[in-house]
Coordinates of C-alpha atoms in Angstrom, one line a residue:
M12 CA -32.5 16.9 -61.7
S13 CA -31.6 17.5 -58.0
I14 CA -28.1 18.0 -56.7
G15 CA -26.5 14.6 -56.4
K16 CA -23.4 12.6 -57.3
D17 CA -23.4 13.9 -60.9
T18 CA -23.4 17.5 -59.9
P19 CA -20.1 19.3 -59.2
L20 CA -20.4 20.6 -55.7
D21 CA -17.6 21.7 -53.4
P22 CA -18.6 20.8 -49.8
N23 CA -17.0 24.1 -48.6
L24 CA -19.5 26.1 -50.7
A25 CA -22.4 23.7 -50.6
V26 CA -24.3 25.9 -48.2
A27 CA -24.0 29.7 -48.6
D28 CA -26.4 30.4 -45.7
F29 CA -26.8 28.1 -42.8
E30 CA -30.4 29.3 -42.3
K31 CA -31.3 27.9 -45.7
L32 CA -29.7 24.5 -45.8
S33 CA -32.1 23.0 -48.3
H34 CA -32.2 26.0 -50.7
H35 CA -29.3 24.8 -53.0
D36 CA -31.3 21.7 -54.0
I37 CA -34.5 23.7 -54.7
A38 CA -32.6 26.4 -56.5
H39 CA -31.0 23.8 -58.8
I40 CA -34.5 22.5 -59.7
A41 CA -35.9 26.0 -60.1
Y42 CA -33.3 27.0 -62.7
A43 CA -33.8 23.8 -64.6
S44 CA -37.5 24.4 -64.5
L45 CA -37.1 27.9 -65.7
D46 CA -35.2 26.7 -68.8
Q47 CA -38.0 24.3 -69.7
F48 CA -40.6 27.1 -69.1
K49 CA -38.8 29.4 -71.4
E50 CA -38.6 26.7 -74.1
K51 CA -42.4 26.4 -74.0
H52 CA -43.0 30.2 -74.0
S53 CA -40.6 31.5 -76.7
G54 CA -37.9 32.4 -74.2
K55 CA -40.1 34.3 -71.8
A56 CA -39.9 33.8 -68.0
P57 CA -43.1 33.6 -65.9
E58 CA -45.1 36.8 -65.7
A59 CA -44.4 38.7 -62.5
W60 CA -46.7 37.5 -59.8
S61 CA -48.9 35.5 -62.3
V62 CA -50.5 32.6 -60.5
K63 CA -51.3 30.9 -63.8
D64 CA -47.6 30.9 -64.8
A65 CA -46.3 30.1 -61.3
L66 CA -48.5 27.0 -61.1
E67 CA -47.4 25.9 -64.5
F68 CA -43.8 26.4 -63.4
L69 CA -44.4 24.4 -60.2
E70 CA -45.8 21.4 -62.3
I71 CA -42.6 21.4 -64.3
A72 CA -40.5 21.4 -61.1
K73 CA -42.6 18.6 -59.6
S74 CA -41.9 16.4 -62.7
M75 CA -38.2 16.6 -61.9
K76 CA -38.4 15.3 -58.4
K77 CA -40.1 11.9 -58.4
D78 CA -40.2 11.4 -54.7
W79 CA -42.5 14.5 -54.4
K80 CA -45.4 12.5 -55.9
E81 CA -45.7 10.3 -52.8
A82 CA -45.0 13.0 -50.2
K83 CA -47.6 14.9 -48.2
F84 CA -48.3 18.6 -48.8
D85 CA -47.1 19.6 -45.4
D86 CA -43.7 18.0 -46.0
L87 CA -43.3 19.9 -49.2
K88 CA -44.9 23.2 -48.3
A89 CA -41.7 25.1 -47.8
D90 CA -40.1 23.7 -51.0
F91 CA -43.2 24.5 -53.1
K92 CA -43.4 28.1 -51.6
L93 CA -39.8 28.7 -52.5
L94 CA -40.4 27.5 -56.1
L95 CA -43.5 29.7 -56.4
Q96 CA -41.7 32.7 -55.1
F97 CA -39.0 32.0 -57.6
A98 CA -41.6 32.0 -60.4
F99 CA -43.3 35.1 -59.2
T100 CA -40.1 37.1 -59.2
A101 CA -38.2 35.5 -62.2
R102 CA -38.5 38.8 -64.1
G103 CA -37.4 40.9 -61.1
V104 CA -34.1 42.5 -60.4
F105 CA -32.7 43.0 -56.8
N106 CA -29.7 45.2 -57.3
P107 CA -27.7 44.4 -54.2
L108 CA -27.9 40.7 -55.1
C109 CA -26.7 41.5 -58.6
A110 CA -23.7 43.4 -57.0
F111 CA -22.9 40.3 -55.0
Y112 CA -22.9 38.0 -58.0
G113 CA -21.0 40.6 -60.0
G114 CA -18.2 40.6 -57.4
F115 CA -18.2 36.8 -57.3
V116 CA -17.9 36.5 -61.1
A117 CA -15.2 39.2 -61.2
Q118 CA -13.2 37.3 -58.6
E119 CA -13.4 34.2 -60.8
C120 CA -12.2 36.2 -63.8
I121 CA -9.2 37.4 -61.8
K122 CA -8.4 33.8 -60.8
A123 CA -8.5 32.7 -64.4
I124 CA -6.3 35.6 -65.6
T125 CA -3.7 35.3 -62.9
G126 CA -3.8 31.5 -62.4
K127 CA -2.9 32.1 -58.7
F128 CA -6.0 30.8 -57.0
S129 CA -8.3 27.8 -57.3
P130 CA -11.4 28.6 -59.3
T131 CA -14.9 27.7 -58.2
Q132 CA -15.6 24.7 -60.4
Q133 CA -19.1 23.8 -59.2
V134 CA -22.7 24.9 -59.1
F135 CA -23.3 27.7 -56.6
Y136 CA -26.6 29.3 -55.6
Y137 CA -27.3 32.2 -53.3
D138 CA -30.7 33.9 -52.6
S139 CA -32.2 36.8 -50.7
I140 CA -35.6 35.2 -50.4
E141 CA -36.2 37.0 -47.1
V142 CA -36.8 40.4 -48.9
L143 CA -39.8 39.1 -50.9
P144 CA -43.4 39.7 -49.8
T145 CA -44.5 36.5 -48.0
F146 CA -47.7 34.6 -48.0
E147 CA -49.2 31.5 -46.4
L148 CA -49.3 28.7 -48.9
K149 CA -52.4 26.5 -48.6
E150 CA -53.0 23.2 -50.4
D151 CA -56.1 24.3 -52.2
F152 CA -54.1 27.1 -53.8
L153 CA -52.4 24.5 -56.0
T154 CA -55.7 23.5 -57.6
N155 CA -57.8 26.7 -57.3
A156 CA -56.0 29.6 -59.0
A157 CA -58.8 32.0 -58.2
T158 CA -58.4 31.4 -54.5
F159 CA -54.6 31.9 -54.8
V160 CA -55.1 35.2 -56.7
E161 CA -57.4 36.5 -54.0
A162 CA -55.0 35.6 -51.3
L163 CA -52.1 37.5 -53.0
K164 CA -54.2 40.7 -53.2
D165 CA -53.2 41.5 -49.6
L166 CA -49.6 41.8 -50.7
Q167 CA -50.5 44.8 -52.9
I168 CA -48.0 43.9 -55.6
S169 CA -48.4 46.4 -58.4
S170 CA -48.0 45.6 -62.1
E171 CA -45.0 46.8 -64.1
K172 CA -45.1 50.5 -65.0
A173 CA -42.4 50.8 -67.6
S174 CA -40.1 52.6 -65.1
R175 CA -36.6 51.9 -64.0
N176 CA -37.9 50.5 -60.7
D177 CA -40.0 47.7 -62.2
G178 CA -37.4 45.0 -61.5
L179 CA -37.2 46.1 -57.8
R180 CA -41.0 46.5 -57.5
I181 CA -41.5 42.9 -58.6
C182 CA -39.2 41.7 -55.8
V183 CA -40.2 43.9 -52.9
G184 CA -43.5 45.5 -53.8
Q185 CA -44.6 49.1 -54.3
D186 CA -44.7 50.0 -50.6
I187 CA -41.0 49.2 -50.0
V188 CA -40.1 51.1 -53.2
D189 CA -41.9 54.1 -51.9
K190 CA -40.3 53.9 -48.5
L191 CA -36.8 53.7 -50.1
A192 CA -37.5 56.7 -52.3
H193 CA -38.7 58.9 -49.4
M194 CA -36.2 57.9 -46.8
K195 CA -33.6 60.3 -45.4
L196 CA -30.2 58.6 -45.3
F197 CA -26.9 59.9 -43.8
M198 CA -23.7 58.1 -45.0
V199 CA -20.4 58.8 -43.3
G200 CA -17.5 58.1 -45.5
A201 CA -17.1 57.8 -49.3
G202 CA -14.2 55.4 -49.6
A203 CA -14.2 51.7 -50.6
I204 CA -17.3 50.7 -48.6
G205 CA -18.9 54.1 -49.3
C206 CA -18.6 53.7 -53.1
E207 CA -20.3 50.3 -52.9
L208 CA -23.1 51.5 -50.6
L209 CA -23.8 54.6 -52.7
K210 CA -23.9 52.6 -55.9
N211 CA -26.5 50.3 -54.3
Y212 CA -28.5 53.2 -53.0
A213 CA -28.6 54.8 -56.5
M214 CA -29.7 51.5 -58.0
L215 CA -32.4 51.0 -55.4
G216 CA -33.7 54.5 -55.8
V217 CA -33.0 55.5 -52.2
G218 CA -33.7 59.1 -51.5
T219 CA -35.1 59.8 -55.0
G220 CA -38.6 60.7 -53.9
K221 CA -39.9 64.2 -54.3
A222 CA -42.0 66.0 -51.7
T223 CA -45.8 65.4 -51.9
K224 CA -48.7 66.5 -49.8
D225 CA -48.3 63.6 -47.4
K226 CA -44.7 62.6 -47.9
Q227 CA -41.4 64.3 -47.3
A228 CA -38.8 64.4 -50.0
G229 CA -36.1 61.7 -49.9
Q230 CA -32.5 62.7 -49.4
I231 CA -29.0 61.3 -49.1
V232 CA -26.4 63.3 -47.2
L233 CA -22.9 62.0 -47.5
T234 CA -19.8 63.5 -45.9
D235 CA -16.1 62.7 -46.2
P236 CA -13.2 65.2 -45.7
D237 CA -10.7 63.2 -47.8
I238 CA -9.6 63.8 -51.4
I239 CA -9.0 61.1 -54.0
E240 CA -5.5 59.6 -54.1
V241 CA -3.9 57.3 -56.6
S242 CA -4.0 54.4 -54.1
N243 CA -7.8 54.7 -54.0
L244 CA -8.4 53.9 -57.6
N245 CA -7.9 50.1 -57.4
R246 CA -10.9 49.6 -55.1
Q247 CA -13.0 52.8 -55.0
F248 CA -14.7 52.3 -58.3
L249 CA -16.7 55.5 -58.5
F250 CA -13.4 57.4 -59.0
R251 CA -11.2 57.6 -62.1
E252 CA -7.8 59.1 -62.8
K253 CA -9.3 62.4 -63.9
H254 CA -10.7 62.7 -60.3
L255 CA -7.4 62.7 -58.5
R256 CA -7.1 65.5 -55.8
K257 CA -10.9 66.1 -55.9
P258 CA -13.1 65.6 -52.9
K259 CA -14.4 62.1 -52.5
S260 CA -17.9 63.0 -51.3
Q261 CA -18.7 65.4 -54.2
T262 CA -17.2 63.0 -56.8
A263 CA -19.1 60.1 -55.4
A264 CA -22.4 62.1 -55.4
A265 CA -21.9 63.1 -59.0
A266 CA -21.3 59.5 -60.0
A267 CA -24.5 58.4 -58.2
I268 CA -26.6 61.0 -60.0
Y269 CA -25.1 59.8 -63.3
M270 CA -26.3 56.3 -62.4
N271 CA -29.7 57.4 -61.3
P272 CA -30.7 60.9 -62.6
D273 CA -33.7 60.8 -60.2
L274 CA -31.2 61.6 -57.4
K275 CA -30.5 65.1 -58.8
G276 CA -31.4 67.6 -56.2
N277 CA -31.7 64.9 -53.5
V278 CA -28.0 64.4 -52.7
I279 CA -26.0 66.7 -50.5
A280 CA -22.2 66.1 -50.4
R281 CA -20.3 67.6 -47.5
L282 CA -16.6 67.8 -46.6
D283 CA -17.1 67.8 -42.8
K284 CA -15.6 65.2 -40.5
V285 CA -18.2 63.9 -38.1
H286 CA -16.9 64.4 -34.5
E287 CA -17.4 66.7 -31.5
G288 CA -16.0 69.6 -33.4
T289 CA -18.9 69.4 -35.9
S290 CA -21.7 68.6 -33.5
H291 CA -23.2 72.0 -34.3
I292 CA -23.7 70.9 -37.9
F293 CA -24.6 67.2 -37.2
N294 CA -26.6 68.0 -34.1
D295 CA -29.2 65.8 -32.3
K296 CA -32.0 67.0 -34.5
F297 CA -30.1 66.2 -37.6
F298 CA -29.6 62.6 -36.5
E299 CA -33.2 62.3 -35.3
D300 CA -34.5 63.4 -38.7
Q301 CA -32.6 60.6 -40.5
T302 CA -34.4 57.4 -41.4
I303 CA -31.1 55.6 -41.1
V304 CA -27.4 56.3 -40.8
T305 CA -24.8 54.2 -42.6
N306 CA -21.2 54.0 -41.7
A307 CA -18.4 53.6 -44.2
L308 CA -15.5 54.4 -41.9
D309 CA -12.0 53.2 -41.4
N310 CA -11.4 53.6 -37.7
V311 CA -13.0 52.4 -34.5
M312 CA -13.1 55.8 -32.7
A313 CA -15.3 57.4 -35.4
R314 CA -17.5 54.3 -35.4
K315 CA -18.0 54.6 -31.7
Y316 CA -18.9 58.3 -32.0
I317 CA -21.5 57.7 -34.7
D318 CA -22.9 54.8 -32.7
L319 CA -23.3 57.0 -29.7
R320 CA -25.1 59.7 -31.6
C321 CA -27.5 57.2 -33.2
V322 CA -28.2 55.7 -29.8
T323 CA -29.0 59.1 -28.4
A324 CA -31.2 60.0 -31.4
K325 CA -32.8 56.5 -31.5
T326 CA -31.9 56.2 -35.2
P327 CA -31.1 52.9 -36.9
L328 CA -27.4 52.4 -37.9
L329 CA -25.9 50.2 -40.6
E330 CA -22.3 49.5 -39.6
S331 CA -19.8 47.8 -41.9
G332 CA -16.1 47.3 -42.3
T333 CA -13.5 45.4 -44.2
L334 CA -10.1 43.8 -43.5
G335 CA -8.4 42.5 -46.6
P336 CA -10.8 40.1 -48.4
K337 CA -13.0 39.8 -45.3
G338 CA -15.9 42.0 -44.3
H339 CA -18.6 42.4 -41.7
V340 CA -22.0 44.1 -41.4
Q341 CA -23.9 44.9 -38.3
V342 CA -27.5 46.2 -38.3
I343 CA -28.2 48.2 -35.1
L344 CA -31.9 48.9 -34.4
P345 CA -33.1 50.9 -31.4
Y346 CA -34.5 48.7 -28.6
K347 CA -33.9 45.5 -30.6
T348 CA -30.2 44.9 -31.0
E349 CA -26.9 45.6 -29.2
T350 CA -25.0 48.7 -30.2
Y351 CA -21.6 48.9 -31.8
G352 CA -20.1 50.2 -28.5
Q353 CA -21.5 47.2 -26.6
Q354 CA -19.3 44.7 -28.6

């Protein structure tokens, strides 16, 4: 059941991430195992972070790979851990990855409708396993469920709470969900990239937290001086024809609140351009107070200015840009990475 000569696989897309060269093969086995697990359990996926279900899932996977029976544990440790993480989070939802697959599928639909481009006729797997809580897998965990359960307690994975964040909580844990909710984020630009970023922030619950005794309220501040034009509608999906001539930032903020009502009261939409002329509004203290700044700009000069302000304030910056079908993302962390201006 592994990827082989009978599996349609385009060599150009065989590896989506060169840091995870073996993940395609394991993902193929994982999804086949999930189908078998669901057949045995009335269509239900493994319970979130259930060691019992995960070990049962692993046994199904092992039965599909005959050469695993003779191999040593140390040789299979990474593969087994990946399969267990798959089982632990099979009921989870990581919204940015959903957005990636949504874009991929939409592109395939456009290919089918227009007949202008070659479709992807193959299996294709992509994962964001690095966002999951990690653990050290030991050989005795596979035979002693109680020991495995005890080891996972350190991860502080909470059970489902019948809330909209349950899917995300399964994937990243309660601590990260809380950090996302109580962060203060400044987004510059509400165009094509800005719409995509803001949608992801709303789905992740960024800035939705209310003030408590020991935590500040979360907040998203977005600013864009532009208004919505007809040419924006084909790629800036938070806007509709009825929004023409309206401010981008205010319209985008309203759309985000519609997606996640918990953002109400936590989003501030401004019409100010971020440059030297507005340094009295977006001053050093403002940048220092932000958990992170995210760029959704369309020119290099503005990018360099924001980068300089973030360097001065020692605030992390998420820089991104597009050119036709291509895109780039740069994560800039104080004292850890180069800045945008150093490129």
